[in-house]
PDB file of N, CA and C in Angstrom:
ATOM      1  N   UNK A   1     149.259 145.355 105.058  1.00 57.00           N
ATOM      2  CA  UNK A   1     148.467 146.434 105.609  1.00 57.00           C
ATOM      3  C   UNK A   1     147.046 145.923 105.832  1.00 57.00           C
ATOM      4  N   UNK A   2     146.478 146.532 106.672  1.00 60.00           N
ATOM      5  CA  UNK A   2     145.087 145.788 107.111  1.00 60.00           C
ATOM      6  C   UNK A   2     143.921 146.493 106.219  1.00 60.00           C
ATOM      7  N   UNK A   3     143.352 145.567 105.867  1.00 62.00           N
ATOM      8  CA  UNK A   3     142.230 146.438 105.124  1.00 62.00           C
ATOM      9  C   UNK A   3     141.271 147.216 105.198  1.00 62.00           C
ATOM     10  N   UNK A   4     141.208 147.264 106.312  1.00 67.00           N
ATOM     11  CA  UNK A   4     140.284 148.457 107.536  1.00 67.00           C
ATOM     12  C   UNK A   4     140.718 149.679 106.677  1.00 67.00           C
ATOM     13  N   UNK A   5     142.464 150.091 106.566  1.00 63.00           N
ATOM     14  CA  UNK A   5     142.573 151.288 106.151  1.00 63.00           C
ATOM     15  C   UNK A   5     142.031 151.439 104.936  1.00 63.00           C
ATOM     16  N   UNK A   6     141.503 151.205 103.821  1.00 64.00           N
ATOM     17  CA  UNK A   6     141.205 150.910 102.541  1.00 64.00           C
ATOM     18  C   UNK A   6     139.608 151.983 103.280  1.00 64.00           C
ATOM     19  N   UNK A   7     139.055 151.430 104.215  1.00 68.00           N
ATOM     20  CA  UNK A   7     137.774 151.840 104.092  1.00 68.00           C
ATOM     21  C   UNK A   7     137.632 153.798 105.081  1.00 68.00           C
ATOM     22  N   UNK A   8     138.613 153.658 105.237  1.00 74.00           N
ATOM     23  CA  UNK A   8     138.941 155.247 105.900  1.00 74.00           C
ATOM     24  C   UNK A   8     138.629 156.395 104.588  1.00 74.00           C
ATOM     25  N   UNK A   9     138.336 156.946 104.650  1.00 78.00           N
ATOM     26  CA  UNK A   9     137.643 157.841 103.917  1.00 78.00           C
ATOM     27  C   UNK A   9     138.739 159.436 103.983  1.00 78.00           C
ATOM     28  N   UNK A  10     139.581 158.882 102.199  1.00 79.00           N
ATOM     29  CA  UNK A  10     140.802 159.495 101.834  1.00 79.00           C
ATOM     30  C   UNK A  10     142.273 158.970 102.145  1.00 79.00           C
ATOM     31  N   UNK A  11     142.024 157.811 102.731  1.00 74.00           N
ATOM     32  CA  UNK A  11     143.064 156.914 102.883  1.00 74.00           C
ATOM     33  C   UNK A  11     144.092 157.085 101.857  1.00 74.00           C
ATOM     34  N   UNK A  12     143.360 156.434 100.552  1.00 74.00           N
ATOM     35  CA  UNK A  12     144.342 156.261  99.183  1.00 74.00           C
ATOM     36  C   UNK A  12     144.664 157.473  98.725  1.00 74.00           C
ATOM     37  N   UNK A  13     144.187 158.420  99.072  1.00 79.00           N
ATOM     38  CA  UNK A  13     144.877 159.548  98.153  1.00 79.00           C
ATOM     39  C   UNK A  13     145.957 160.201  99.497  1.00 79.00           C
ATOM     40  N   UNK A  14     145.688 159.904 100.814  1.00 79.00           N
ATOM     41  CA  UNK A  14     147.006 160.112 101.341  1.00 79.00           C
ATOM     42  C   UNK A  14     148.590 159.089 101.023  1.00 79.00           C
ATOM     43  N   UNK A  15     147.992 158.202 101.017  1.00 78.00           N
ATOM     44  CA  UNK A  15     148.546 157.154 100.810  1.00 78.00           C
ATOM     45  C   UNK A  15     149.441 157.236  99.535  1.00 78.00           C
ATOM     46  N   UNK A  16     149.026 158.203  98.276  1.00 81.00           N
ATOM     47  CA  UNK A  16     149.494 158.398  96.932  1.00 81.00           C
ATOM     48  C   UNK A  16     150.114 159.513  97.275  1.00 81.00           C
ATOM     49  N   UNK A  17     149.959 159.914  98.170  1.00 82.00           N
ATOM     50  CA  UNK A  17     150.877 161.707  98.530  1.00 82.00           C
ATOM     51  C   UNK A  17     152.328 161.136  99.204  1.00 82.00           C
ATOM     52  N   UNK A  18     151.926 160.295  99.677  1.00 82.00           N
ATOM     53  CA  UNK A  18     153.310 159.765 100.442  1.00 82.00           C
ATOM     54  C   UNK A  18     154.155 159.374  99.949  1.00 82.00           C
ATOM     55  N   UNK A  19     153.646 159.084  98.640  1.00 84.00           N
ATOM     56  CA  UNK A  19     154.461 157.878  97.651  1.00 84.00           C
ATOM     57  C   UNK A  19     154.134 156.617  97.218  1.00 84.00           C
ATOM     58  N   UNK A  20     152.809 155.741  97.728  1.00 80.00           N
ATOM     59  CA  UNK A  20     152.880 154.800  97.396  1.00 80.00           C
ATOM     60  C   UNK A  20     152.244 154.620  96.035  1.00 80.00           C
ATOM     61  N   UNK A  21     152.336 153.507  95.764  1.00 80.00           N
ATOM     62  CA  UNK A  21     151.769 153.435  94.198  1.00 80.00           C
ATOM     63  C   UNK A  21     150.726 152.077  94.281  1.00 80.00           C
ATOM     64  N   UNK A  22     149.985 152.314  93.330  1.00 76.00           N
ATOM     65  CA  UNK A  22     149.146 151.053  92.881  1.00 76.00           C
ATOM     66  C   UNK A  22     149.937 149.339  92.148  1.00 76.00           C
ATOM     67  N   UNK A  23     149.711 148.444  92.323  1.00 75.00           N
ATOM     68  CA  UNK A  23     150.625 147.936  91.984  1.00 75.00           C
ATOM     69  C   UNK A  23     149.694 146.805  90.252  1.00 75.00           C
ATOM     70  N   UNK A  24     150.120 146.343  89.696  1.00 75.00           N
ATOM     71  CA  UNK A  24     149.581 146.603  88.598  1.00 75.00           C
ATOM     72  C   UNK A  24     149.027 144.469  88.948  1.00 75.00           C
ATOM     73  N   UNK A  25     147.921 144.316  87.933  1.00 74.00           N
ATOM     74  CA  UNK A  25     147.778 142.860  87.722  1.00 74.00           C
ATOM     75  C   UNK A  25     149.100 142.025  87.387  1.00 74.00           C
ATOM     76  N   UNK A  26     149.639 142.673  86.187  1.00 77.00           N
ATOM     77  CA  UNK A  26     150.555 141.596  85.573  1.00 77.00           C
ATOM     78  C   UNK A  26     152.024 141.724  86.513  1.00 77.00           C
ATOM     79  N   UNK A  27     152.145 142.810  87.514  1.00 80.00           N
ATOM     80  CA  UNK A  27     153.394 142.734  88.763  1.00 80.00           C
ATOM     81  C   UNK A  27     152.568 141.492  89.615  1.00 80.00           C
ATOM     82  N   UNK A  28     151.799 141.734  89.936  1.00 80.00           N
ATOM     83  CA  UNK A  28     150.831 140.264  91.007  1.00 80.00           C
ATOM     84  C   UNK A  28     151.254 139.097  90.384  1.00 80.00           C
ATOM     85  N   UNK A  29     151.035 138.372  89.109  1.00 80.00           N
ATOM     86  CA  UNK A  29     151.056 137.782  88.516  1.00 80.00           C
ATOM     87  C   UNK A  29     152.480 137.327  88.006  1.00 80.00           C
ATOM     88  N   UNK A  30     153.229 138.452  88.055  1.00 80.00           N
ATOM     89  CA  UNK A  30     154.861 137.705  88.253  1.00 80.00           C
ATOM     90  C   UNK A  30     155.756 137.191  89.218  1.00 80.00           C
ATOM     91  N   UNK A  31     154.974 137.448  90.165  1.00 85.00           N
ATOM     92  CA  UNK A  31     155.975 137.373  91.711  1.00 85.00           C
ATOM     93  C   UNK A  31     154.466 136.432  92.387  1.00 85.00           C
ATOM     94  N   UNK A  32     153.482 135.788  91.896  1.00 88.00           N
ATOM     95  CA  UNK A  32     152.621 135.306  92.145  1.00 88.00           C
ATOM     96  C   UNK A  32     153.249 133.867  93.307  1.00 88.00           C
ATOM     97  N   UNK A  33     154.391 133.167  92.246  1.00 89.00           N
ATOM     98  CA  UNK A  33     154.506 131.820  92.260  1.00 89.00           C
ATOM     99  C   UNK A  33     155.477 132.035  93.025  1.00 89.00           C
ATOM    100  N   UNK A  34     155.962 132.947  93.717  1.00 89.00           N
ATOM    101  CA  UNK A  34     157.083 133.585  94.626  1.00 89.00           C
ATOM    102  C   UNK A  34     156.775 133.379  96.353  1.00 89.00           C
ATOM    103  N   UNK A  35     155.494 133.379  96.136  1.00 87.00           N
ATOM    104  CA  UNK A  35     154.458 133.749  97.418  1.00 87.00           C
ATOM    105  C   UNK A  35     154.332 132.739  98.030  1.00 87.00           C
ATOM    106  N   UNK A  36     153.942 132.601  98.965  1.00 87.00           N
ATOM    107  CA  UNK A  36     153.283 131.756 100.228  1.00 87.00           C
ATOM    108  C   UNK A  36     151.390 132.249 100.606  1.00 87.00           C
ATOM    109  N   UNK A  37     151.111 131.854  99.500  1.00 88.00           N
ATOM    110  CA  UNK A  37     149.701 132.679  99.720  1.00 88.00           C
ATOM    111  C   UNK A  37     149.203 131.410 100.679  1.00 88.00           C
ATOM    112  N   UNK A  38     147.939 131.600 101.418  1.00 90.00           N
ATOM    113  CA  UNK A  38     147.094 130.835 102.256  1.00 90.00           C
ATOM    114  C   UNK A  38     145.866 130.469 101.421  1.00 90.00           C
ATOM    115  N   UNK A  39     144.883 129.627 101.910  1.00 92.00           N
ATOM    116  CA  UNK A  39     144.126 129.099 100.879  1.00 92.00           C
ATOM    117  C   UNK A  39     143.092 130.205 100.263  1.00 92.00           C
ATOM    118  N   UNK A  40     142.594 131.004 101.783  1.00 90.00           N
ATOM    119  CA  UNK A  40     142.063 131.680 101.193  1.00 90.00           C
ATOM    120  C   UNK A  40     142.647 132.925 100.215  1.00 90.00           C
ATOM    121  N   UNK A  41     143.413 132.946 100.482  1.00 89.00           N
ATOM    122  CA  UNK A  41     144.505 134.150  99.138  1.00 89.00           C
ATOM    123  C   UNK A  41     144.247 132.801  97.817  1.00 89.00           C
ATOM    124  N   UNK A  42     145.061 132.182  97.527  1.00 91.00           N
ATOM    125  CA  UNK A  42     144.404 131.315  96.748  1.00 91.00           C
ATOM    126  C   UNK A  42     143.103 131.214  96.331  1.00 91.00           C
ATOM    127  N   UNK A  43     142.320 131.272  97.027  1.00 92.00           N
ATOM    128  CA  UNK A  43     140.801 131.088  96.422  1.00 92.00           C
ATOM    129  C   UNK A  43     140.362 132.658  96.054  1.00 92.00           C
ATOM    130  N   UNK A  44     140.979 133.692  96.712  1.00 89.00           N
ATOM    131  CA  UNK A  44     140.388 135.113  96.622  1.00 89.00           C
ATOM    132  C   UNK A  44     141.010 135.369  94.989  1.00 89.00           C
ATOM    133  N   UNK A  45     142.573 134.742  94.669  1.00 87.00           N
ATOM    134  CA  UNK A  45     142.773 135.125  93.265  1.00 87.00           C
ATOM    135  C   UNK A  45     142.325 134.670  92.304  1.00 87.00           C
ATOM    136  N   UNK A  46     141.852 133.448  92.933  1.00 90.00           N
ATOM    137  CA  UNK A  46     141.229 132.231  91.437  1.00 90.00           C
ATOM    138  C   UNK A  46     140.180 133.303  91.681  1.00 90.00           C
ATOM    139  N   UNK A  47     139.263 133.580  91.951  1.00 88.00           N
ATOM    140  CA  UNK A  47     137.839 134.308  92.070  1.00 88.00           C
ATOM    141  C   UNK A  47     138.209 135.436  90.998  1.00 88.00           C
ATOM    142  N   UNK A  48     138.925 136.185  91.667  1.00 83.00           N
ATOM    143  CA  UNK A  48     139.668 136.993  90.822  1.00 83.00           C
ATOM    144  C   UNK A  48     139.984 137.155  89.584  1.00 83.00           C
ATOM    145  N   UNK A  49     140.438 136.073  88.849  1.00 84.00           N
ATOM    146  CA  UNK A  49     141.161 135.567  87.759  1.00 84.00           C
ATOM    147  C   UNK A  49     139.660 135.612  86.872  1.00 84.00           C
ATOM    148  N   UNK A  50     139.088 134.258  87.265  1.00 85.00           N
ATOM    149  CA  UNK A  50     137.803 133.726  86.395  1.00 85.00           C
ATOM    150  C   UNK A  50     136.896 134.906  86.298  1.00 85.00           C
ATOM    151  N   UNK A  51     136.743 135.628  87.615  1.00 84.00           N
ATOM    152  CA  UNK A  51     135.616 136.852  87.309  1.00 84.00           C
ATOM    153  C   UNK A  51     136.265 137.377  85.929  1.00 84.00           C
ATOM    154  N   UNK A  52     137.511 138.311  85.540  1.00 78.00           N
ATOM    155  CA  UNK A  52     137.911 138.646  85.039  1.00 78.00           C
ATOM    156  C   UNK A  52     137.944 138.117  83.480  1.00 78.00           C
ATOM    157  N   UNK A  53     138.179 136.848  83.266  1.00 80.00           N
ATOM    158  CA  UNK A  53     138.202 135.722  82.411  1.00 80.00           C
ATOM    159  C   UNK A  53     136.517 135.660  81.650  1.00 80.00           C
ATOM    160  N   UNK A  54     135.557 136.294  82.780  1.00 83.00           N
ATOM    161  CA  UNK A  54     134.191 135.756  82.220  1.00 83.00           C
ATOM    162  C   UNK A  54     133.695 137.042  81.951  1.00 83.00           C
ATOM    163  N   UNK A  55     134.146 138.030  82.569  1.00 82.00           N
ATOM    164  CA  UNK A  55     133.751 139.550  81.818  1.00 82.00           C
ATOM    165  C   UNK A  55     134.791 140.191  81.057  1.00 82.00           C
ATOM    166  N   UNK A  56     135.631 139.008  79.911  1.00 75.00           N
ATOM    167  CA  UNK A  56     136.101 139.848  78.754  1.00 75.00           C
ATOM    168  C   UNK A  56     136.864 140.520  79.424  1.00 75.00           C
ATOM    169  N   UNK A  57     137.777 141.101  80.414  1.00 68.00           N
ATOM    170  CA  UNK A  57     138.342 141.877  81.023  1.00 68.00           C
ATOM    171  C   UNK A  57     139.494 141.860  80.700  1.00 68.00           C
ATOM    172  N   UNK A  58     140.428 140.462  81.103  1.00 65.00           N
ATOM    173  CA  UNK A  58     141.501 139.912  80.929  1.00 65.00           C
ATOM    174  C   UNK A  58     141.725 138.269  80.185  1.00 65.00           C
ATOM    175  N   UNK A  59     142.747 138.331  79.088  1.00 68.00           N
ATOM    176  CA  UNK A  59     142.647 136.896  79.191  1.00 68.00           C
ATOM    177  C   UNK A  59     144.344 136.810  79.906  1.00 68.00           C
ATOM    178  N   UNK A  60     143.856 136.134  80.710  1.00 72.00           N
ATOM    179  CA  UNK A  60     144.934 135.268  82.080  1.00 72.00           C
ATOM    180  C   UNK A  60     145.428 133.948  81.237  1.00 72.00           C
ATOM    181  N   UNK A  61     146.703 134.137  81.133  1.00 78.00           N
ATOM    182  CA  UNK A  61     147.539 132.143  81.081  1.00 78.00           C
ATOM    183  C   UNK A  61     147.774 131.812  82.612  1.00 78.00           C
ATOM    184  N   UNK A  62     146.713 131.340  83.016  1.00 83.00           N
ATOM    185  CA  UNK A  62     146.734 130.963  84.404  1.00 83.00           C
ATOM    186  C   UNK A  62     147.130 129.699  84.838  1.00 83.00           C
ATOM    187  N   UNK A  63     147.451 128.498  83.649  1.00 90.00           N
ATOM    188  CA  UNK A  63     148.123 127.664  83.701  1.00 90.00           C
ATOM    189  C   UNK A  63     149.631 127.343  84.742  1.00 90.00           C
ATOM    190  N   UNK A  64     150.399 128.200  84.515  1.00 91.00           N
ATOM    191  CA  UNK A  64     151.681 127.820  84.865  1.00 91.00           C
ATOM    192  C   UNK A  64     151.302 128.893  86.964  1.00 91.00           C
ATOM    193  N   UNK A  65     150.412 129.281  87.092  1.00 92.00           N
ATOM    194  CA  UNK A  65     150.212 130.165  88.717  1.00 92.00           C
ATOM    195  C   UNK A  65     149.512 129.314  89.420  1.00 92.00           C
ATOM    196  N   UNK A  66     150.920 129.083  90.694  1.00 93.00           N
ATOM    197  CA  UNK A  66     150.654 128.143  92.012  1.00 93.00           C
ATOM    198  C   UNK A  66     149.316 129.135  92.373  1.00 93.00           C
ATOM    199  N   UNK A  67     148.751 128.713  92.039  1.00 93.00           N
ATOM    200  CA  UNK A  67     147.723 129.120  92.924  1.00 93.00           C
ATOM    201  C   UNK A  67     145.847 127.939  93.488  1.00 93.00           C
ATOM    202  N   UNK A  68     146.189 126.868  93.364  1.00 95.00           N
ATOM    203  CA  UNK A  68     145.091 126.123  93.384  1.00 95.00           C
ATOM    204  C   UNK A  68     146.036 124.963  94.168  1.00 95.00           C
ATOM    205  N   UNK A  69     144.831 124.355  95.185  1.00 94.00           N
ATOM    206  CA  UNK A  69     145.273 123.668  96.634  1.00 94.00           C
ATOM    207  C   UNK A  69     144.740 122.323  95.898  1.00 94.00           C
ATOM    208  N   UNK A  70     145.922 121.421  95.967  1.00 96.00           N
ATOM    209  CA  UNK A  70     145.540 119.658  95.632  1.00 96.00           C
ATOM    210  C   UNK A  70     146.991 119.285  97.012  1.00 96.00           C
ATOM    211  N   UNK A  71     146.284 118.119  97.422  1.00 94.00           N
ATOM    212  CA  UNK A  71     147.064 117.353  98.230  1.00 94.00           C
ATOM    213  C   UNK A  71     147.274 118.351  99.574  1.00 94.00           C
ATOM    214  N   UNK A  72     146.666 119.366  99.680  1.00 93.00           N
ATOM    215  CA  UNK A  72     147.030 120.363 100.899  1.00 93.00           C
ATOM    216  C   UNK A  72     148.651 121.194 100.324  1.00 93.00           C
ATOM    217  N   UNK A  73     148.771 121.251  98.958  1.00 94.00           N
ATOM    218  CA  UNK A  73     150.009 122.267  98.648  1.00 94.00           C
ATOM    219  C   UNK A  73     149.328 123.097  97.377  1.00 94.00           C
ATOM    220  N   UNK A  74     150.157 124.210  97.689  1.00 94.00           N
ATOM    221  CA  UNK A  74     149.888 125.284  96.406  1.00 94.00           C
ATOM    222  C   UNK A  74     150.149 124.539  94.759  1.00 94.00           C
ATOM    223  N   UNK A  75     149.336 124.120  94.020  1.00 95.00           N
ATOM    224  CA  UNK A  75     149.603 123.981  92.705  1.00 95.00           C
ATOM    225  C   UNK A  75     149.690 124.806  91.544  1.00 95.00           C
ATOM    226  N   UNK A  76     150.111 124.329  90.592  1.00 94.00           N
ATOM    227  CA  UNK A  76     149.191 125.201  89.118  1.00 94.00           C
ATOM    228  C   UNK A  76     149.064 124.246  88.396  1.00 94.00           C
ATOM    229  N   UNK A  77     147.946 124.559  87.398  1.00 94.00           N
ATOM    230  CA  UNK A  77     146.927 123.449  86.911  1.00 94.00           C
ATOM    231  C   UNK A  77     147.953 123.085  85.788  1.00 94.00           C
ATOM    232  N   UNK A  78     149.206 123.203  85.519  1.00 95.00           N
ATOM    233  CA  UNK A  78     150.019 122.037  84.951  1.00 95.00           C
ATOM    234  C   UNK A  78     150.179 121.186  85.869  1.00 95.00           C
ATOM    235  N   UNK A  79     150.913 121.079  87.177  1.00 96.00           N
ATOM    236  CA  UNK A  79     151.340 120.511  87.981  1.00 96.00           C
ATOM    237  C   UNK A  79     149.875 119.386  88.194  1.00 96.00           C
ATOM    238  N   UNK A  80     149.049 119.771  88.349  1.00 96.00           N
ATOM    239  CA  UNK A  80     147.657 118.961  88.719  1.00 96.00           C
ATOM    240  C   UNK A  80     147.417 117.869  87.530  1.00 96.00           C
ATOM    241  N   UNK A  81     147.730 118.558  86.166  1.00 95.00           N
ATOM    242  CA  UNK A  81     147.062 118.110  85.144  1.00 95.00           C
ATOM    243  C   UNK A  81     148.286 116.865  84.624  1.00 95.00           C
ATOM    244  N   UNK A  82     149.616 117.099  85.105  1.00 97.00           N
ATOM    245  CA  UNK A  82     150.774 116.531  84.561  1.00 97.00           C
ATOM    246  C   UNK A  82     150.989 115.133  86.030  1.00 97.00           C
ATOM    247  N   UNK A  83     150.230 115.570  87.140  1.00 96.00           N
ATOM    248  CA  UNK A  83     150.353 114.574  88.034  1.00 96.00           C
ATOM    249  C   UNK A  83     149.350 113.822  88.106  1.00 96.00           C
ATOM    250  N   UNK A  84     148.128 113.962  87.469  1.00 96.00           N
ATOM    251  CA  UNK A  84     146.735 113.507  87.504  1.00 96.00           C
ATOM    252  C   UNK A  84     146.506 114.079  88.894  1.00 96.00           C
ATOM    253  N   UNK A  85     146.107 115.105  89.495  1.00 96.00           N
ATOM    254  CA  UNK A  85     145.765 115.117  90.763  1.00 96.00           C
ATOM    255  C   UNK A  85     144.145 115.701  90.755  1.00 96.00           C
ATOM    256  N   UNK A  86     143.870 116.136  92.289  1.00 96.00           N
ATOM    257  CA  UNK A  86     142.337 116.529  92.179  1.00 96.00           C
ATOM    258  C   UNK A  86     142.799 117.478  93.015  1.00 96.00           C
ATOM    259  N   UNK A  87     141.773 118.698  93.007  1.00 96.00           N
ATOM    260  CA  UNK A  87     141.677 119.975  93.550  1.00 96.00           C
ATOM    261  C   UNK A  87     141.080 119.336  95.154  1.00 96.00           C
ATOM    262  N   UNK A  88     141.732 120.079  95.823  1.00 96.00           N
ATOM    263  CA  UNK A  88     141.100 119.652  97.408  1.00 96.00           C
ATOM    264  C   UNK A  88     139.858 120.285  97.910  1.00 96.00           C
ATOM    265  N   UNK A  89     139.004 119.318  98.355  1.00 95.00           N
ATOM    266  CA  UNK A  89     137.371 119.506  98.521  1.00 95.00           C
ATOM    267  C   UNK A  89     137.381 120.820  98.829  1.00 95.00           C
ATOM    268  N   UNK A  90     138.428 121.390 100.129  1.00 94.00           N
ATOM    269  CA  UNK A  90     138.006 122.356 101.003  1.00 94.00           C
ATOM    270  C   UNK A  90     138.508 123.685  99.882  1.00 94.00           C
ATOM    271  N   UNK A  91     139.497 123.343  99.563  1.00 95.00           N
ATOM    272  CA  UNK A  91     139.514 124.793  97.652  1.00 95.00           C
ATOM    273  C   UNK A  91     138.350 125.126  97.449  1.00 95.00           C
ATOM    274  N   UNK A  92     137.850 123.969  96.827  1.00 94.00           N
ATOM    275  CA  UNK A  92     136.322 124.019  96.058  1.00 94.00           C
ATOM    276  C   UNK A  92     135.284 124.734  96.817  1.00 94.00           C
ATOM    277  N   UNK A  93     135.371 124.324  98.114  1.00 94.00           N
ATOM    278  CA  UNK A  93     134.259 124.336  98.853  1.00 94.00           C
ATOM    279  C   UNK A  93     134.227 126.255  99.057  1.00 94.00           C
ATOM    280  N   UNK A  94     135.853 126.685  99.397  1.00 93.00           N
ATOM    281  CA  UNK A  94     135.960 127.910 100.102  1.00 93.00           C
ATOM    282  C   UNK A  94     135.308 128.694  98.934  1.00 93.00           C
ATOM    283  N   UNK A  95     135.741 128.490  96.969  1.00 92.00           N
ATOM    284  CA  UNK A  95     135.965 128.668  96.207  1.00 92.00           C
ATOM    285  C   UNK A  95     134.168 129.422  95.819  1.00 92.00           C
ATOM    286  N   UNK A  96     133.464 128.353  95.831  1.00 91.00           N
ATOM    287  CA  UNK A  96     132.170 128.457  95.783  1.00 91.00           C
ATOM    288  C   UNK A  96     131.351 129.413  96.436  1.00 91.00           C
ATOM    289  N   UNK A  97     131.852 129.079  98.268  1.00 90.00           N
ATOM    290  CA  UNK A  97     130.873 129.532  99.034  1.00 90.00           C
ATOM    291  C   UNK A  97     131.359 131.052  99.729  1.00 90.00           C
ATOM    292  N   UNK A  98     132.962 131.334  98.650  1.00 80.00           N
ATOM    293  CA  UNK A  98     132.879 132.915  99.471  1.00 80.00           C
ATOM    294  C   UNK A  98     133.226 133.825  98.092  1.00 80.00           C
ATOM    295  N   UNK A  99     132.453 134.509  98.785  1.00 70.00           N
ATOM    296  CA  UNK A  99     132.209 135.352  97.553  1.00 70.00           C
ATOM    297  C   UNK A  99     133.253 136.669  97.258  1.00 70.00           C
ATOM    298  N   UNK A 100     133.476 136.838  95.834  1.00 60.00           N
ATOM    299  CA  UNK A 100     134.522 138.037  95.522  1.00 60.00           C
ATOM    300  C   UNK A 100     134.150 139.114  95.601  1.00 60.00           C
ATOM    301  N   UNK A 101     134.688 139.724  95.976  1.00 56.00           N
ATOM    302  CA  UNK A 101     134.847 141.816  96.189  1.00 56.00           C
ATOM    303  C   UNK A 101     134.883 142.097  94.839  1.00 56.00           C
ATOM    304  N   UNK A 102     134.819 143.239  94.171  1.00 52.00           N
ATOM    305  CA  UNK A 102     134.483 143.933  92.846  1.00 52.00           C
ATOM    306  C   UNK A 102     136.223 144.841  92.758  1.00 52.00           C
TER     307      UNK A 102
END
């Protein structure tokens, strides 16, 4: 769904009349490594994750979630850490220079 609708004003509460539901962190997080996310989905969840991680919010085992780009493929920081690999510049770079939504 495009996120335009998000900013319509009463969207979500039609949206909850219809039936849909909110879907929870730890459902994201199981069907995570399921996905075909793009880098920037990748970089929007790591953002995600660590914000969360640094305001006491959640503690995340973020270890075993494809979600971090080495070699131009989806990793998780076992896979990186068990292959010796390096995070790809342009991860880092997107990682840094775009900033997370609240």
């Amino acid at each position: 769904m495009n996120k335009r609708f998000y900013e319509i004003d009463g969207f979500l509460a039609f949206a909850k009349y219809m039936g849909a539901s909110e879907i929870s962190f730890d459902e994201i997080r199981e069907n995570i490594n399921k996905s075909e996310l793009s880098i920037l989905g990748c970089v929007q969840f790591t953002q995600y994750i660590f914000k969360n991680i640094l305001a006491n919010k959640n503690e995340v085992d973020l270890i075993d979630l494809n979600i971090f780009h080495s070699n131009g493929k989806i990793k998780s920081l076992k896979e990186i850490n068990s292959e010796s690999l390096l995070l790809d510049e342009s991860f880092i770079s997107l990682l840094i220079s775009t900033r997370c939504k609240k």
